[in-house]
Coordinates of C-alpha atoms in Angstrom, one line a residue:
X1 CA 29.8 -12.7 0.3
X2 CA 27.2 -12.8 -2.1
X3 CA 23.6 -10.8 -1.0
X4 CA 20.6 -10.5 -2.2
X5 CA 18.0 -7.7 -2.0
X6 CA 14.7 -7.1 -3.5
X7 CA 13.8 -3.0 -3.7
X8 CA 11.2 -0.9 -4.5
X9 CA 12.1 2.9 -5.3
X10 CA 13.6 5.7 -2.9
X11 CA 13.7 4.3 0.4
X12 CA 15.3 1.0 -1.1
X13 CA 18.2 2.6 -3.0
X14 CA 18.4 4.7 -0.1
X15 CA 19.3 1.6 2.1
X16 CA 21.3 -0.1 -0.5
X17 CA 23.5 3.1 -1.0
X18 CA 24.0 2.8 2.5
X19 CA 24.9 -1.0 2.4
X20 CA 27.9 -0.2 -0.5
X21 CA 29.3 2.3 1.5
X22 CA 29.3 0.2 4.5
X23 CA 30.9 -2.7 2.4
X24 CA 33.6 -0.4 1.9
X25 CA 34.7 0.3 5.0
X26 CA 34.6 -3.0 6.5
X27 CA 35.8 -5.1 3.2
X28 CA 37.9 -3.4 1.2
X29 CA 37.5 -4.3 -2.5
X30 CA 40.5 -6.8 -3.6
X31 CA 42.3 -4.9 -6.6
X32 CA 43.6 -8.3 -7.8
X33 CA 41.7 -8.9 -11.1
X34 CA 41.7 -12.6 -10.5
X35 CA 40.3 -12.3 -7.3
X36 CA 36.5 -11.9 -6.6
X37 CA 35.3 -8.9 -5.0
X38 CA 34.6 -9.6 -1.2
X39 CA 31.1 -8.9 -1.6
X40 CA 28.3 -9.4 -4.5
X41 CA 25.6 -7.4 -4.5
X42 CA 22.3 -8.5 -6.4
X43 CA 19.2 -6.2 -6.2
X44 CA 16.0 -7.8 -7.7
X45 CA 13.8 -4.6 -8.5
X46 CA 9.9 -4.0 -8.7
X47 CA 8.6 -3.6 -11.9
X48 CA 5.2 -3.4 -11.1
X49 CA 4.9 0.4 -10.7
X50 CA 6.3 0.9 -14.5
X51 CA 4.2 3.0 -17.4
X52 CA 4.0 4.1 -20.4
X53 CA 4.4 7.8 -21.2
X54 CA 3.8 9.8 -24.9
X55 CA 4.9 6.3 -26.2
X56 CA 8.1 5.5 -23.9
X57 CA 8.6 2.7 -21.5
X58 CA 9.5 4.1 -18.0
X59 CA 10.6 1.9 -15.0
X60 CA 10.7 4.1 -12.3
X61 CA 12.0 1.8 -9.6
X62 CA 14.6 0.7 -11.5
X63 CA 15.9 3.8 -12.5
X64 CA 16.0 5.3 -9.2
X65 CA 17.7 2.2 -8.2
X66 CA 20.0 3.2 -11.6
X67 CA 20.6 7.0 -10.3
X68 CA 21.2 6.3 -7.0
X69 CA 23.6 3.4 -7.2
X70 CA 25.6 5.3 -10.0
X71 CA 26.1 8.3 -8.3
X72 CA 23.7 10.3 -10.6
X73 CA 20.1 10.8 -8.4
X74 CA 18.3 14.2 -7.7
X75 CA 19.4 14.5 -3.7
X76 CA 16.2 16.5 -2.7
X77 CA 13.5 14.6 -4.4
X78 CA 15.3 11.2 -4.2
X79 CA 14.1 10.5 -7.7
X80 CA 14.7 11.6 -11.1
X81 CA 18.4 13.0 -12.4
X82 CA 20.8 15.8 -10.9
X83 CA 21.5 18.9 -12.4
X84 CA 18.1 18.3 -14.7
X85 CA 16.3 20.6 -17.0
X86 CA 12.7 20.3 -18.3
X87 CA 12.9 21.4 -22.0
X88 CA 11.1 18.8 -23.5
X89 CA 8.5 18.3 -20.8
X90 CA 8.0 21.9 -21.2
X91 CA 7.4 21.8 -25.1
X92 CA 5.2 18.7 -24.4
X93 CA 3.2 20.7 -22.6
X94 CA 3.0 23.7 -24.2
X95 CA 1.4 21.2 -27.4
X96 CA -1.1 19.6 -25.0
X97 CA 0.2 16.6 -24.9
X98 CA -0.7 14.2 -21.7
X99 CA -0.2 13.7 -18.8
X100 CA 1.5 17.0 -17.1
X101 CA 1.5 15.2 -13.7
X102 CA 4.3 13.1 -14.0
X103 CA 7.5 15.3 -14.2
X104 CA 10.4 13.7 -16.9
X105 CA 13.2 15.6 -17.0
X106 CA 15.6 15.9 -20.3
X107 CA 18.2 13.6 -19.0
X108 CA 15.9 10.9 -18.3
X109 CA 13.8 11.2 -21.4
X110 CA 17.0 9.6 -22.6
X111 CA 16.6 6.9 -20.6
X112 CA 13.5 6.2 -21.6
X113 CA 14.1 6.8 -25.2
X114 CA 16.8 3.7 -25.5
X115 CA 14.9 1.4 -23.2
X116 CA 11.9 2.0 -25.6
X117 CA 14.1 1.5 -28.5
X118 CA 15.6 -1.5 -27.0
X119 CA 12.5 -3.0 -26.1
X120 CA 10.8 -2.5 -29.4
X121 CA 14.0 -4.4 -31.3
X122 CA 12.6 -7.5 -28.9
X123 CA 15.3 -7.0 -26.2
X124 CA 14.0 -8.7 -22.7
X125 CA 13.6 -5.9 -20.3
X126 CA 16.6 -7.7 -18.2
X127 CA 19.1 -7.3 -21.1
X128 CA 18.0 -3.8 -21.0
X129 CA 18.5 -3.2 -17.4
X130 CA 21.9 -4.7 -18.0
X131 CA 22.6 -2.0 -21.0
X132 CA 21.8 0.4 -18.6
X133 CA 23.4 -1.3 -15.6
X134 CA 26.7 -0.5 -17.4
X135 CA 26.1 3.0 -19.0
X136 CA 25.8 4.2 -14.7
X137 CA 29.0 1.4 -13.9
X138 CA 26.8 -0.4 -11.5
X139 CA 29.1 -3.8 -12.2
X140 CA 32.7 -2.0 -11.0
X141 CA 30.8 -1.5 -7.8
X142 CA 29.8 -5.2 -7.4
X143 CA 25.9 -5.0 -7.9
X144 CA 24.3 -6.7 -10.5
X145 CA 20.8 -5.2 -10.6
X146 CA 17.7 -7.5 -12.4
X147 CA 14.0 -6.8 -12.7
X148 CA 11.9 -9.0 -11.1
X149 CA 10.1 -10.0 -14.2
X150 CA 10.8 -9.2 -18.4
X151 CA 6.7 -9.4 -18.2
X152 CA 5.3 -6.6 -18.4
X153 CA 3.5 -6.2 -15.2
X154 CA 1.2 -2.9 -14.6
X155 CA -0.7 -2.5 -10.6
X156 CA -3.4 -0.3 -10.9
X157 CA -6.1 1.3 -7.8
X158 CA -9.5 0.7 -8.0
X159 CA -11.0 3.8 -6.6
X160 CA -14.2 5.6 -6.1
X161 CA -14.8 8.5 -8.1
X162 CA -18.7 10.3 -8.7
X163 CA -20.1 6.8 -6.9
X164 CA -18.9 4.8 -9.6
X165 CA -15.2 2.4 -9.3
X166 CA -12.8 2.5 -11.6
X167 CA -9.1 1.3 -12.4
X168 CA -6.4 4.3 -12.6
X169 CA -2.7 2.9 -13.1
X170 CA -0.8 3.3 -9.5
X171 CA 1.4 6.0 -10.3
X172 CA -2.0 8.4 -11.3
X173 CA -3.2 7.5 -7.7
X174 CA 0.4 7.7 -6.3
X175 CA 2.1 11.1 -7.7
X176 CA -1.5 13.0 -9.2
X177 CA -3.6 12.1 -6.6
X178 CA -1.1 11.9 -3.5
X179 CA -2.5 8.0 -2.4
X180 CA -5.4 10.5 -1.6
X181 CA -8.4 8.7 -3.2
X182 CA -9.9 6.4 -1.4
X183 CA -8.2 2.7 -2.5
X184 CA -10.6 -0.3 -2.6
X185 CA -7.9 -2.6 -4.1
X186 CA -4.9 -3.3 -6.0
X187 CA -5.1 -4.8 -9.0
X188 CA -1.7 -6.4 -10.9
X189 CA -2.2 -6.5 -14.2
X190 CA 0.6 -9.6 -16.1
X191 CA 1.4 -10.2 -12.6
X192 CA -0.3 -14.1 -12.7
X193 CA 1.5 -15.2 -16.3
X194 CA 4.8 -13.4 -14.8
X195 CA 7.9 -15.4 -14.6
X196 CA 11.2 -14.6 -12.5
X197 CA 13.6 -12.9 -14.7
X198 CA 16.6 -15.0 -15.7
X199 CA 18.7 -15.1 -12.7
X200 CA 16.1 -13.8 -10.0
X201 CA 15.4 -17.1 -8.4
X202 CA 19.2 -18.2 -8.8
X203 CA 20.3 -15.0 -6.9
X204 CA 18.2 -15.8 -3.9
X205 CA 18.7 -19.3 -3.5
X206 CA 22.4 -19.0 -3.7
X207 CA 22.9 -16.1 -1.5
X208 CA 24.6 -15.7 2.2
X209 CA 22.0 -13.5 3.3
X210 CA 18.9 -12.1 2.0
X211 CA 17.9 -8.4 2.7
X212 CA 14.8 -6.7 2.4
X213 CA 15.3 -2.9 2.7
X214 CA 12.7 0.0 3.6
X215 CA 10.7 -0.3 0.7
X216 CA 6.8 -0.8 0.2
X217 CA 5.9 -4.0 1.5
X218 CA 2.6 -4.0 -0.3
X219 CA 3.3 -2.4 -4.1
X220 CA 7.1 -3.0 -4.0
X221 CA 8.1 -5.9 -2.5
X222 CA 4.8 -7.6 -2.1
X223 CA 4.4 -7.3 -5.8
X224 CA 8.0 -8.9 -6.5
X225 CA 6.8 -11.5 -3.9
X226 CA 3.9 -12.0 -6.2
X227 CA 5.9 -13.0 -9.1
X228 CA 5.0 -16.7 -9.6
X229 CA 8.5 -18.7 -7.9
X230 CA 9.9 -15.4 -6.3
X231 CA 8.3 -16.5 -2.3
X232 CA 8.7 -20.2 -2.6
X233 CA 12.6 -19.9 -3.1
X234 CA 12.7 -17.5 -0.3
X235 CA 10.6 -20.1 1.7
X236 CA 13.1 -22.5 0.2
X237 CA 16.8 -20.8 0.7
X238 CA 19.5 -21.5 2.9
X239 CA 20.1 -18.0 3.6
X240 CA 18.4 -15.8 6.9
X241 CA 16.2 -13.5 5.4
X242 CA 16.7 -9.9 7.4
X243 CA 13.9 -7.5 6.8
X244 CA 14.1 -3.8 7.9
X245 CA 10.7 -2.1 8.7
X246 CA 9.6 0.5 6.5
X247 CA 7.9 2.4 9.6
X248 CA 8.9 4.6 12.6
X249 CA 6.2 5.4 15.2
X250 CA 3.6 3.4 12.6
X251 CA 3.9 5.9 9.6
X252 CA 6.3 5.9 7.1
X253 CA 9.4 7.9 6.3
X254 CA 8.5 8.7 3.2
X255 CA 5.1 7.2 1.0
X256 CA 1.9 6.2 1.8
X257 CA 2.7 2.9 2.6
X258 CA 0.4 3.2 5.9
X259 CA -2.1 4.2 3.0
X260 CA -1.4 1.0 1.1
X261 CA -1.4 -1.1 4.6
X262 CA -4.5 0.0 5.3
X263 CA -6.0 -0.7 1.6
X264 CA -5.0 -4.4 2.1
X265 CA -6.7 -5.0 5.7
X266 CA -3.1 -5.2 7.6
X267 CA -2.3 -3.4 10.3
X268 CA -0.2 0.1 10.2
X269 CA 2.7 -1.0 11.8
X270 CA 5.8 -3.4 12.2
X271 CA 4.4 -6.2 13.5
X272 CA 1.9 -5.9 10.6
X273 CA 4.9 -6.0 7.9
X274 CA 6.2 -8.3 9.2
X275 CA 3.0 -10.6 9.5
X276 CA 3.3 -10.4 5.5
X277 CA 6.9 -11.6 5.3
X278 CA 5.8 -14.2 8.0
X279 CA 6.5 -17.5 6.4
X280 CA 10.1 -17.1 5.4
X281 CA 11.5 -14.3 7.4
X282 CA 14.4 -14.7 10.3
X283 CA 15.6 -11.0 11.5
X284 CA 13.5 -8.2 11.4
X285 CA 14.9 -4.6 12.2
X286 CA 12.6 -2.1 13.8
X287 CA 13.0 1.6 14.7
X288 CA 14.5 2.0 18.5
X289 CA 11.1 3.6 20.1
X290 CA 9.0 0.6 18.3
X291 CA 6.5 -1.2 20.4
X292 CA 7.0 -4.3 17.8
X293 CA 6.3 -7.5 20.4
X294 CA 8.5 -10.3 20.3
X295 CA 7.6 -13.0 17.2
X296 CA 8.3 -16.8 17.2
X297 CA 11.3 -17.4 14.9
X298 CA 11.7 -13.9 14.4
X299 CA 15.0 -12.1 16.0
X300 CA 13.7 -8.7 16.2
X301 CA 17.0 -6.0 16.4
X302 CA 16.1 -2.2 17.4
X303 CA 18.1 0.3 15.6
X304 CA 17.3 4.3 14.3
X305 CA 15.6 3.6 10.7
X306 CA 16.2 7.3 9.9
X307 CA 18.5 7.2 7.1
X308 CA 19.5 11.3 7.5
X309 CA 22.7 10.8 5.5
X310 CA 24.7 8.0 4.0
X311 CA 26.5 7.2 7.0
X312 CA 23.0 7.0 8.8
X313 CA 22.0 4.9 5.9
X314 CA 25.3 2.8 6.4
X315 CA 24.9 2.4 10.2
X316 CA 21.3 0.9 9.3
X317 CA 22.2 -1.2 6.4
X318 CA 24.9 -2.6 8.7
X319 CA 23.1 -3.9 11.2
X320 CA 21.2 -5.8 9.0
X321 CA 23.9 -7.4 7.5
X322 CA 25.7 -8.6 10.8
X323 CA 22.2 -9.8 12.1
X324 CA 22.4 -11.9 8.6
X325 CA 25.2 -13.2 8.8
X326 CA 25.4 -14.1 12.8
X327 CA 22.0 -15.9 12.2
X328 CA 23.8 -17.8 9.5
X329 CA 26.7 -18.5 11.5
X330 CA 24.5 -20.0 14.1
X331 CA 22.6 -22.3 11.6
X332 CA 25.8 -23.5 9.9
X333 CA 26.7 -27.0 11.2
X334 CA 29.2 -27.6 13.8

């Protein structure tokens, strides 16, 4: 069973956490060597929220994606590593050095450091991910985990500040500023000479079902949807595409994605997500008490979207596999 999935940060490894553990309780991985696993797991992941920091290249999506696959994630905060200390940020700070608002903690300085290194030898930012794929034993788990571009791709927020607009990178609006400033727009910079990284447009055209988890729609997975390629071969794919609302009661769980809604003119609920995944979605899962009305072509399955624990996580991610694969079932010829 081979699926595909296209995450943002927390709420998306959140979900996909929750779709391994799942897996494993209803197909139990073959030990046979030469055998395949009963289910492949590819995750495309944003790039466009990453940075650069005193000189390092940090890809914060795709290492909470890392963390939280591999068993190595900060619980509480749902980003960032467990059991961190702060030596170095503290020392950085103690010299001045900027910014102070964005925490790094020792353990994932290291992360940065050999991505950074990696990158600077000429490396593509996928054959990085795949370094670092292995170093948290993503592959023995059955996920193969690509970024959605090797282009560097940046979104920054044009906001108002002293009556005069200005750009500020998204994660200065998102962590310093709390999505608090007023957003005129989003602006991605790389985003129009952005190609699919090698494998991207492969893993969604081949794939049983295609999931998109809780994340951002507008500056997570509507920025992979804006890599050139990415939403004509979901237009194109044989595979039901089962999305899963980011929302309960029209806010989000966690995020400012009503913020980000709101920024782009669409409305602050389900139906509104799911206006922006219009042209190639099939199944749409939306939180029990949701007033989400009925949409043409779109099965729309009710389910609790709080993801309290794993299990809660699992139940959810579930359910969106079954409703992909009985839609497939029912488009498969007779």
């Amino acid at each position: 069973m081979r699926i595909t999935a296209l995450a943002g940060g927390v709420g998306g490894a959140r979900f996909l956490r929750g779709l391994l553990h799942h897996a494993r309780q209803t197909y139990p991985l073959v030990a046979d060597p030469d055998r395949p696993d009963p289910l492949e797991l590819t995750v495309i992941g944003n790039t466009g929220d990453d940075i650069t920091l005193f000189g390092l290249r940090v890809c914060p999506d795709i290492d909470t994606l890392l963390y939280t696959l591999g068993g190595g994630i900060h619980e509480g905060q749902g980003w960032g590593r467990a059991d961190e200390s702060h030596h170095l940020a503290a020392e950085l700070a103690a010299l001045g050095a900027e910014p102070q608002w964005f925490t790094l903690g020792d353990k994932d300085f290291g992360t940065h450091v050999y991505r950074s290194q990696l990158l600077g030898q000429g490396m593509p930012l996928s054959g990085v991910v795949e370094r670092l794929s292995a170093r948290w034993g993503l592959g023995e788990l059955g996920v193969r985990l690509l970024p959605m571009t090797d282009t560097p791709v940046e979104t920054h927020v044009v906001v108002e500040q002293d009556g005069e607009q200005r750009a500020i990178h998204f994660q200065e609006w998102w962590v310093r500023h709390r999505a608090e400033l007023a957003a005129d727009r989003f602006v991605v910079a790389g985003l129009d000479r952005a190609t699919p990284a090698p494998g991207v447009l492969d893993a969604i055209r081949e794939a049983d079902v295609v999931i998109l988890p809780p994340s951002n729609p507008v500056v997570s997975i509507g920025i992979i949807l804006g890599v050139p390629g990415v939403r004509e071969a979901l237009r194109g794919t044989r595979a039901p595409v089962v999305g899963v609302s980011p929302l309960v009661g029209g806010r989000p769980v966690r995020g400012h994605a009503d913020v980000c809604l709101r920024t782009i003119g669409v409305e602050e609920s389900s139906a509104g997500v799911a206006g922006l995944y219009a042209d190639f979605l099939d199944g749409w899962l939306v939180d029990e008490e949701d007033p989400m009305p009925a949409r043409r072509g779109v099965e729309v399955l009710r389910r609790p979207l709080l993801m309290s624990s794993v299990e809660a996580a699992a139940d959810m991610a579930g359910a969106a596999l079954d409703l992909g694969l009985r839609l497939r079932t029912e488009r498969a010829p007779a």
